[in-house]
Coordinates of C-alpha atoms and ligand atoms in Angstrom, one line a residue:
M1 CA 240.5 115.6 -18.9
D2 CA 242.7 112.6 -18.1
F3 CA 244.8 111.6 -15.1
D4 CA 247.9 113.1 -16.6
M5 CA 246.4 116.5 -16.2
L6 CA 245.9 115.9 -12.5
G7 CA 249.6 115.5 -12.0
L8 CA 249.6 111.9 -10.8
A9 CA 252.8 109.9 -10.7
P10 CA 253.5 108.1 -14.1
K11 CA 253.7 104.7 -12.2
L12 CA 250.2 105.3 -10.9
I13 CA 248.8 106.3 -14.2
A14 CA 250.3 103.1 -15.7
A15 CA 248.6 101.0 -13.0
L16 CA 245.3 102.8 -13.7
A17 CA 245.6 102.2 -17.4
E18 CA 245.9 98.5 -16.6
Q19 CA 242.6 98.7 -14.9
K20 CA 241.1 100.5 -17.9
I21 CA 240.8 103.6 -15.8
T22 CA 241.9 106.5 -18.0
E23 CA 239.4 109.3 -17.5
P24 CA 238.5 110.7 -14.0
T25 CA 234.9 110.4 -13.0
P26 CA 233.2 113.6 -11.8
I27 CA 234.0 113.0 -8.1
Q28 CA 237.6 112.2 -8.9
A29 CA 237.9 115.3 -11.1
Q30 CA 236.6 117.4 -8.2
A31 CA 238.3 115.8 -5.3
I32 CA 241.7 114.8 -6.5
P33 CA 243.2 118.2 -7.2
H34 CA 242.2 119.5 -3.7
A35 CA 243.4 116.3 -2.0
M36 CA 246.7 116.5 -3.9
N37 CA 247.1 120.0 -2.5
G38 CA 246.8 118.6 1.0
R39 CA 243.3 119.9 1.7
D40 CA 240.9 117.9 3.9
V41 CA 237.9 116.7 1.8
M42 CA 234.3 116.1 2.6
G43 CA 232.8 114.2 -0.3
L44 CA 229.2 113.4 -0.9
A45 CA 229.2 110.5 -3.3
Q46 CA 227.8 107.0 -3.6
T47 CA 229.8 103.9 -4.3
G48 CA 229.9 103.4 -8.0
S49 CA 231.0 107.0 -8.5
G50 CA 234.6 106.1 -8.3
K51 CA 235.1 107.5 -4.8
T52 CA 237.6 104.9 -3.7
A53 CA 240.0 106.2 -6.3
A54 CA 239.0 109.8 -5.5
F55 CA 240.5 109.4 -2.0
G56 CA 242.9 106.6 -2.8
L57 CA 244.8 108.1 -5.7
P58 CA 246.0 111.3 -4.0
M59 CA 247.3 109.2 -1.1
I60 CA 249.0 106.7 -3.3
D61 CA 250.5 109.4 -5.4
R62 CA 252.0 111.1 -2.3
L63 CA 253.3 107.8 -0.9
I64 CA 254.9 106.9 -4.2
K65 CA 256.5 110.3 -4.5
D66 CA 257.7 110.3 -0.9
G67 CA 259.2 106.8 -1.1
G68 CA 260.6 105.4 2.1
K69 CA 259.5 102.5 4.2
P70 CA 256.8 102.6 6.8
A71 CA 258.0 102.3 10.4
P72 CA 257.3 98.9 12.1
K73 CA 253.6 98.4 13.0
S74 CA 252.7 101.7 11.4
A75 CA 250.5 102.6 8.4
K76 CA 251.2 105.7 6.4
A77 CA 247.5 105.9 5.6
L78 CA 244.4 104.6 7.3
V79 CA 241.0 104.0 5.7
L80 CA 238.1 103.1 8.0
A81 CA 235.0 101.4 6.5
P82 CA 231.8 100.2 8.1
T83 CA 231.8 96.6 6.9
R84 CA 234.2 93.9 6.2
E85 CA 233.0 93.5 2.7
L86 CA 233.4 97.1 1.9
A87 CA 236.8 97.2 3.6
K88 CA 238.0 94.2 1.5
Q89 CA 236.7 95.9 -1.7
I90 CA 238.6 99.1 -0.9
A91 CA 241.7 97.1 -0.1
D92 CA 241.4 95.2 -3.4
N93 CA 241.0 98.4 -5.3
L94 CA 243.9 100.1 -3.6
A95 CA 246.1 97.0 -4.2
A96 CA 245.2 97.2 -7.9
Y97 CA 246.1 100.9 -8.0
T98 CA 249.4 100.3 -6.3
Q99 CA 250.5 97.5 -8.6
G100 CA 254.1 98.0 -9.7
S101 CA 254.9 100.4 -6.9
H102 CA 256.7 99.6 -3.6
L103 CA 253.5 100.3 -1.6
K104 CA 251.9 97.7 0.6
V105 CA 248.2 97.4 1.4
A106 CA 246.9 95.6 4.4
L107 CA 243.3 94.7 5.5
V108 CA 242.3 94.5 9.1
V109 CA 238.8 93.2 9.7
G110 CA 236.9 91.0 12.0
G111 CA 236.0 87.4 11.0
A112 CA 239.5 86.6 9.9
G113 CA 242.5 85.4 12.0
I114 CA 243.9 88.2 14.1
V115 CA 247.4 86.7 14.4
G116 CA 248.0 86.8 10.6
Q117 CA 246.9 90.5 10.7
M118 CA 249.2 91.3 13.5
R119 CA 252.1 89.6 11.7
R120 CA 251.2 91.5 8.5
M121 CA 251.5 94.8 10.5
E122 CA 254.9 94.0 12.1
R123 CA 256.9 95.5 9.3
G124 CA 254.5 98.4 8.8
V125 CA 252.4 99.0 5.7
S126 CA 251.7 101.9 3.4
L127 CA 247.9 101.7 3.3
L128 CA 245.8 100.1 6.0
V129 CA 242.1 99.5 5.4
A130 CA 240.2 98.5 8.5
T131 CA 236.8 98.1 10.2
P132 CA 236.9 100.1 13.5
G133 CA 236.3 97.2 15.9
R134 CA 239.2 95.0 14.7
L135 CA 241.5 97.9 14.5
I136 CA 240.8 98.7 18.1
D137 CA 241.6 95.1 19.0
L138 CA 244.9 95.4 17.3
L139 CA 245.6 98.8 18.9
D140 CA 244.8 97.2 22.3
R141 CA 247.4 94.5 21.6
K142 CA 249.9 97.2 20.6
A143 CA 250.1 95.6 17.1
V144 CA 249.4 98.8 15.3
D145 CA 251.0 102.3 15.7
L146 CA 249.1 105.2 14.2
S147 CA 251.5 107.9 15.3
H148 CA 253.1 108.2 11.8
T149 CA 249.8 108.0 9.9
G150 CA 249.5 111.0 7.7
F151 CA 246.2 110.2 6.0
L152 CA 242.8 109.3 7.5
V153 CA 239.8 108.4 5.4
L154 CA 236.4 107.7 6.8
D155 CA 234.4 105.9 4.0
E156 CA 230.7 105.5 4.0
A157 CA 230.8 107.6 7.1
D158 CA 227.0 107.9 7.4
Q159 CA 226.8 104.2 7.8
M160 CA 229.4 104.1 10.5
L161 CA 227.3 106.4 12.6
D162 CA 224.8 103.6 13.0
M163 CA 227.3 101.3 14.5
G164 CA 228.8 102.9 17.5
F165 CA 231.4 104.3 15.2
I166 CA 231.6 107.6 17.0
Q167 CA 233.0 106.0 20.1
A168 CA 235.5 104.0 18.0
L169 CA 236.6 107.1 16.2
R170 CA 237.0 109.0 19.4
R171 CA 239.6 106.4 20.4
I172 CA 241.3 106.0 17.0
A173 CA 241.6 109.6 15.7
P174 CA 243.6 111.1 18.6
L175 CA 246.3 108.4 18.0
L176 CA 247.0 110.0 14.6
P177 CA 249.1 113.1 14.2
D178 CA 247.2 116.4 14.3
D179 CA 248.6 117.5 11.0
R180 CA 247.3 114.5 9.1
Q181 CA 245.1 114.9 6.1
T182 CA 241.5 113.7 6.6
M183 CA 238.9 112.8 4.0
L184 CA 235.4 111.9 4.7
F185 CA 233.1 110.3 2.2
S186 CA 229.5 109.6 2.6
A187 CA 226.5 108.7 0.4
T188 CA 224.1 110.8 2.4
M189 CA 224.7 113.8 4.7
P190 CA 222.8 113.5 7.9
K191 CA 223.2 116.3 10.5
Q192 CA 225.8 114.3 12.5
M193 CA 228.1 114.4 9.5
E194 CA 228.6 118.2 10.1
E195 CA 229.6 117.4 13.7
L196 CA 231.9 114.7 12.6
S197 CA 233.5 117.1 10.1
K198 CA 233.9 119.8 12.7
A199 CA 235.5 117.4 15.1
Y200 CA 237.9 115.7 12.7
L201 CA 238.4 117.7 9.5
R202 CA 240.2 121.0 9.1
D203 CA 238.5 123.5 6.8
P204 CA 237.4 120.8 4.3
V205 CA 236.7 121.3 0.7
R206 CA 233.3 120.0 -0.1
V207 CA 232.7 118.0 -3.2
Q208 CA 229.6 116.2 -4.3
V209 CA 228.2 114.4 -7.3
N210 CA 224.6 113.5 -6.4
P211 CA 222.5 115.8 -4.3
P212 CA 221.9 114.1 -0.9
G213 CA 219.3 111.4 -0.9
Q214 CA 218.7 111.4 -4.6
A215 CA 219.5 108.2 -6.3
V216 CA 221.4 107.9 -9.5
K217 CA 219.0 108.8 -12.3
K218 CA 219.4 105.5 -14.2
I219 CA 217.6 103.5 -11.5
R220 CA 214.0 102.8 -12.4
Q221 CA 212.1 102.7 -9.1
S222 CA 208.8 101.2 -8.4
V223 CA 206.7 100.1 -5.5
H224 CA 204.2 97.2 -5.2
F225 CA 201.6 97.6 -2.4
V226 CA 201.4 94.0 -1.4
A227 CA 200.3 92.2 1.8
Q228 CA 203.2 90.7 3.7
A229 CA 201.8 87.2 3.1
S230 CA 201.9 87.7 -0.6
K231 CA 205.3 89.1 -0.9
M232 CA 207.1 85.8 -1.6
D233 CA 204.8 84.8 -4.5
L234 CA 205.3 88.2 -6.0
L235 CA 209.0 88.0 -5.6
I236 CA 209.2 84.6 -7.3
E237 CA 207.0 85.9 -10.1
L238 CA 209.2 88.9 -10.7
L239 CA 212.5 87.0 -10.4
D240 CA 211.1 84.4 -12.8
E241 CA 210.8 87.2 -15.5
H242 CA 214.6 87.8 -15.3
R243 CA 216.1 84.5 -14.5
D244 CA 219.4 85.3 -16.2
E245 CA 220.0 88.6 -14.5
L246 CA 221.5 89.3 -11.1
A247 CA 219.1 90.3 -8.4
L248 CA 219.7 91.5 -4.8
V249 CA 216.9 91.1 -2.4
F250 CA 216.9 93.0 0.9
G251 CA 215.1 91.6 3.9
R252 CA 214.8 93.1 7.3
T253 CA 216.1 90.3 9.6
K254 CA 218.8 87.7 9.4
H255 CA 216.2 85.0 10.2
G256 CA 213.8 86.3 7.5
C257 CA 216.6 86.4 4.9
E258 CA 217.6 82.9 5.7
K259 CA 214.1 81.6 5.2
M260 CA 213.6 83.6 2.1
F261 CA 216.8 82.1 0.7
K262 CA 215.7 78.6 1.4
V263 CA 212.3 79.1 -0.3
L264 CA 214.1 80.5 -3.4
E265 CA 216.5 77.7 -3.5
K266 CA 213.7 75.2 -3.3
K267 CA 212.0 77.0 -6.2
G268 CA 215.1 76.4 -8.3
F269 CA 216.8 79.8 -8.1
A270 CA 220.6 79.9 -7.8
A271 CA 220.4 81.8 -4.5
A272 CA 222.6 82.6 -1.6
A273 CA 222.2 84.7 1.6
I274 CA 224.4 87.0 3.5
H275 CA 223.6 88.3 6.9
G276 CA 225.2 88.6 10.3
N277 CA 224.6 85.0 11.3
K278 CA 226.7 83.7 8.4
S279 CA 230.4 83.1 9.0
Q280 CA 232.8 85.4 7.2
G281 CA 233.8 82.6 4.9
Q282 CA 230.2 82.0 3.9
R283 CA 229.7 85.7 3.3
D284 CA 232.8 86.0 1.2
R285 CA 231.9 83.0 -0.8
A286 CA 228.3 84.1 -1.4
L287 CA 229.6 87.5 -2.6
R288 CA 232.2 86.0 -4.8
E289 CA 229.7 83.6 -6.5
F290 CA 227.3 86.5 -6.9
R291 CA 230.0 88.6 -8.6
D292 CA 230.9 85.6 -10.8
G293 CA 227.2 85.1 -11.7
K294 CA 227.1 81.6 -10.2
V295 CA 224.6 82.9 -7.8
R296 CA 221.8 84.9 -9.4
V297 CA 219.8 85.9 -6.4
L298 CA 221.5 87.2 -3.3
V299 CA 219.3 87.7 -0.3
A300 CA 220.8 90.1 2.2
T301 CA 220.2 92.2 5.2
D302 CA 221.6 95.8 5.2
V303 CA 225.1 94.2 5.6
A304 CA 225.1 94.2 1.8
A305 CA 223.6 97.7 1.3
R306 CA 226.7 99.6 1.9
G307 CA 229.2 100.3 -0.7
L308 CA 229.4 97.0 -2.5
D309 CA 230.4 97.3 -6.1
I310 CA 228.8 94.5 -8.1
P311 CA 228.4 96.0 -11.6
D312 CA 225.9 93.5 -13.0
V313 CA 223.1 93.8 -10.5
R314 CA 220.0 94.6 -12.5
H315 CA 217.3 94.4 -9.9
V316 CA 217.3 95.4 -6.3
Y317 CA 214.2 94.2 -4.4
N318 CA 213.3 95.9 -1.1
Y319 CA 211.3 92.9 0.0
D320 CA 211.0 94.6 3.4
L321 CA 211.4 98.3 3.5
P322 CA 214.3 99.6 5.6
N323 CA 213.6 101.1 8.9
V324 CA 216.1 103.9 8.2
A325 CA 215.1 105.7 5.0
D326 CA 218.7 106.5 4.1
N327 CA 219.3 102.8 3.8
Y328 CA 216.9 102.7 0.9
V329 CA 219.3 105.0 -1.0
H330 CA 222.2 102.7 -0.1
R331 CA 220.3 99.6 -1.1
I332 CA 219.1 100.8 -4.5
G333 CA 222.6 102.2 -5.2
R334 CA 223.7 98.5 -5.7
T335 CA 222.1 98.6 -9.1
A336 CA 222.6 100.9 -12.1
R337 CA 226.3 100.9 -11.4
A338 CA 229.1 101.8 -13.8
G339 CA 226.7 103.4 -16.3
A340 CA 224.4 100.3 -16.5
D341 CA 220.8 100.7 -15.9
G342 CA 218.8 98.9 -13.2
A343 CA 215.5 98.6 -11.4
A344 CA 214.7 99.1 -7.8
I345 CA 211.5 97.3 -6.8
A346 CA 210.0 97.9 -3.4
F347 CA 207.3 95.8 -1.7
C348 CA 205.2 97.8 0.8
A349 CA 203.0 96.0 3.2
P350 CA 200.3 97.8 5.2
D351 CA 202.5 98.2 8.2
E352 CA 205.4 99.7 6.1
M353 CA 203.5 102.8 5.0
I354 CA 205.4 105.1 7.4
E355 CA 208.7 103.7 6.2
L356 CA 207.6 104.3 2.6
M357 CA 206.6 107.9 3.3
D358 CA 210.0 108.5 5.0
I359 CA 211.8 107.1 2.0
Q360 CA 209.8 109.3 -0.4
K361 CA 210.7 112.3 1.8
V362 CA 214.4 111.5 1.6
M363 CA 214.2 110.8 -2.1
K364 CA 212.2 114.0 -2.6
Q365 CA 210.0 112.1 -5.0
D366 CA 207.1 109.7 -5.0
I367 CA 208.0 106.2 -6.1
P368 CA 205.9 105.1 -9.1
V369 CA 203.3 102.5 -8.2
A370 CA 203.7 99.2 -10.1
S371 CA 200.7 97.4 -8.5
G372 CA 198.2 97.9 -5.7
R373 CA 197.3 101.2 -4.0
P374 CA 198.8 103.0 -1.1
W375 CA 197.6 101.6 2.2
E376 CA 195.7 103.7 4.7
I377 CA 197.8 104.5 7.7
Q378 CA 196.0 103.3 10.8
P379 CA 195.6 105.5 13.8
G380 CA 198.7 105.2 16.1
Q381 CA 200.6 103.2 13.4
K382 CA 204.3 103.3 14.0
K383 CA 207.3 102.1 12.1
R384 CA 208.1 98.4 12.4
P385 CA 210.8 97.7 14.9
N386 CA 214.2 97.6 13.5
G387 CA 215.1 94.1 12.5
G388 CA 218.7 94.5 13.6
G389 CA 220.0 93.1 10.3
N390 CA 221.8 96.3 9.4
K391 CA 224.5 96.0 11.9
G392 CA 227.1 94.8 9.5
N393 CA 230.2 93.4 11.0
G394 CA 228.8 91.0 13.5
R395 CA 230.8 92.3 16.4
R396 CA 229.1 92.5 19.8
K397 CA 229.9 96.2 20.1
F398 CA 228.4 97.1 16.7
G399 CA 226.4 94.0 15.9
G400 CA 222.9 93.4 16.9
G401 CA 220.5 90.6 17.5
G402 CA 217.0 91.9 16.9
K403 CA 214.1 89.6 16.7
P404 CA 211.8 89.5 13.7
S405 CA 208.8 91.5 14.8
G406 CA 206.3 89.7 12.6
S407 CA 203.9 91.8 10.8
K408 CA 200.2 91.2 10.7
P409 CA 199.0 90.1 7.3
G410 CA 196.5 92.5 6.1
G411 CA 197.1 94.8 9.0
G412 CA 195.8 97.7 7.1
K413 CA 193.4 98.1 4.2
P414 CA 194.1 99.6 0.9
A415 CA 193.1 103.2 0.7
G416 CA 190.5 103.8 -2.0
G417 CA 189.4 100.3 -3.0
N418 CA 190.9 97.0 -4.0
R419 CA 194.4 96.4 -5.1
S420 CA 194.7 95.8 -8.7
R421 CA 197.0 92.9 -8.6
R422 CA 195.5 89.4 -8.6
R423 CA 196.8 88.4 -5.3
G424 CA 194.9 90.9 -3.2
G425 CA 194.2 89.4 0.2
S426 CA 196.4 87.9 2.8
K427 CA 196.3 84.2 2.7
G428 CA 198.8 82.5 4.9
K429 CA 200.9 81.3 2.0
G430 CA 204.4 82.6 1.7
R431 CA 204.3 84.2 5.1
A432 CA 207.1 82.1 6.4
A433 CA 209.5 84.2 4.5
A434 CA 208.2 87.4 5.7
A435 CA 209.8 88.0 9.1
Ligands
LIG1 P1 233.8 103.0 -6.3 O1 232.8 104.0 -6.4 O2 235.1 103.5 -5.8 O3 233.3 101.8 -5.6 O4 234.2 102.5 -7.8 C1 233.3 101.8 -8.6 C2 234.0 101.1 -9.7 O5 234.4 102.0 -10.7 C3 235.3 100.3 -9.3 O6 235.2 99.0 -9.9 C4 236.4 101.1 -9.9 O7 237.5 100.3 -10.3 C5 235.8 101.8 -11.1 N1 236.4 103.1 -11.4 C6 236.9 104.0 -10.6 N2 237.3 105.1 -11.2 C7 237.1 104.9 -12.5 C8 237.4 105.6 -13.7 N3 237.9 106.8 -13.6 N4 237.1 105.1 -14.9 C9 236.5 103.8 -14.9 N5 236.2 103.1 -13.9 C10 236.5 103.6 -12.7

């Protein structure tokens, strides 16, 4: 099958060919025909599956065929995304797909000047990509009018649930016409997604490429059972084995990530960090340099887990296991993209056993053990408090502080004997980077 057969406008097919996009991916082949028929779509697909084009192309096709200018301050289509980085990536993709057409794409996200964004909206745009918080700011200032917006896309909708998105959506959605077309895409399908779908979609067609919670097959997963205090040494050792390849390291807290980044830099790694305490400029630069390969190791909180498309990431380290099991799926989805293969390496300290078990439940599989042995769960053991690092866009409403909880080194003992790796115990070394 190719895009011709889907009936897309020739101009659009030409723009796609420029991007070397000639054959629809499975999610595109499933979603595009329904979307072009005007149906609401509920898509279960991870980033990397080509889902931006799956929702983007039908809208662009319709807007090209309809012609006509947008009304002042209006957007013909609105895409909501959970983080600034993801919103920018979507806007960049849509801009590439609309090359050579009359369509205009705008990006409205926090961390960038609001005045420029208001000005950009004055004449109206074809496609507006926004994070909910900044969009509400612009709505409050009467700089955006959604009463003519015929398309609404909620991308990575499961991640937006974490961030007070429901309240934002309750304000935004009623501003759009009732007869709009709505598409919701999500990497996982928690229960709330059904409610969201009932509230905002009309008789949606369901399309999916990966069963919920199951990572793309090409990701080789493994877990090291390692004391918190020994994680840094292990990380350095593993990173050293693949110095030329891109690695993404997830930590739990902003503070912990910053420390980890500094240790790695001192050890001579081309490293950078992105988290909620970095300015948008710093975050953009770190991502750009990581994409370009200037930075080899990117240390990040969950701000980077969602939706980022960096094709060459070979290794994703879960230095700290995520508090929310679904985030594991998002994090490891950053590797093995665009058909490449990749490895997801988790570090599990004694007080992360419950997190690990939750992850295995969501993945419906046991993660192969690379070193050590599962820790015994202590009576009354609970999950570690959330580090607050996963609240991506740094806004007060959605953002979060969250203090590092500090984990007790050696807070549990290995079940069934000694760990096999040489750095068994829990010496203080390396602990600085743990929180
Ligand atoms: P996405 O899942 O939307 O983030 O897309 C992941 C990457 O795949 C992006 O860089 C797209 O440009 C690319 N892509 C999307 N659709 C196709 C396609 N049909 N063929 C080849 N590459 C694609």
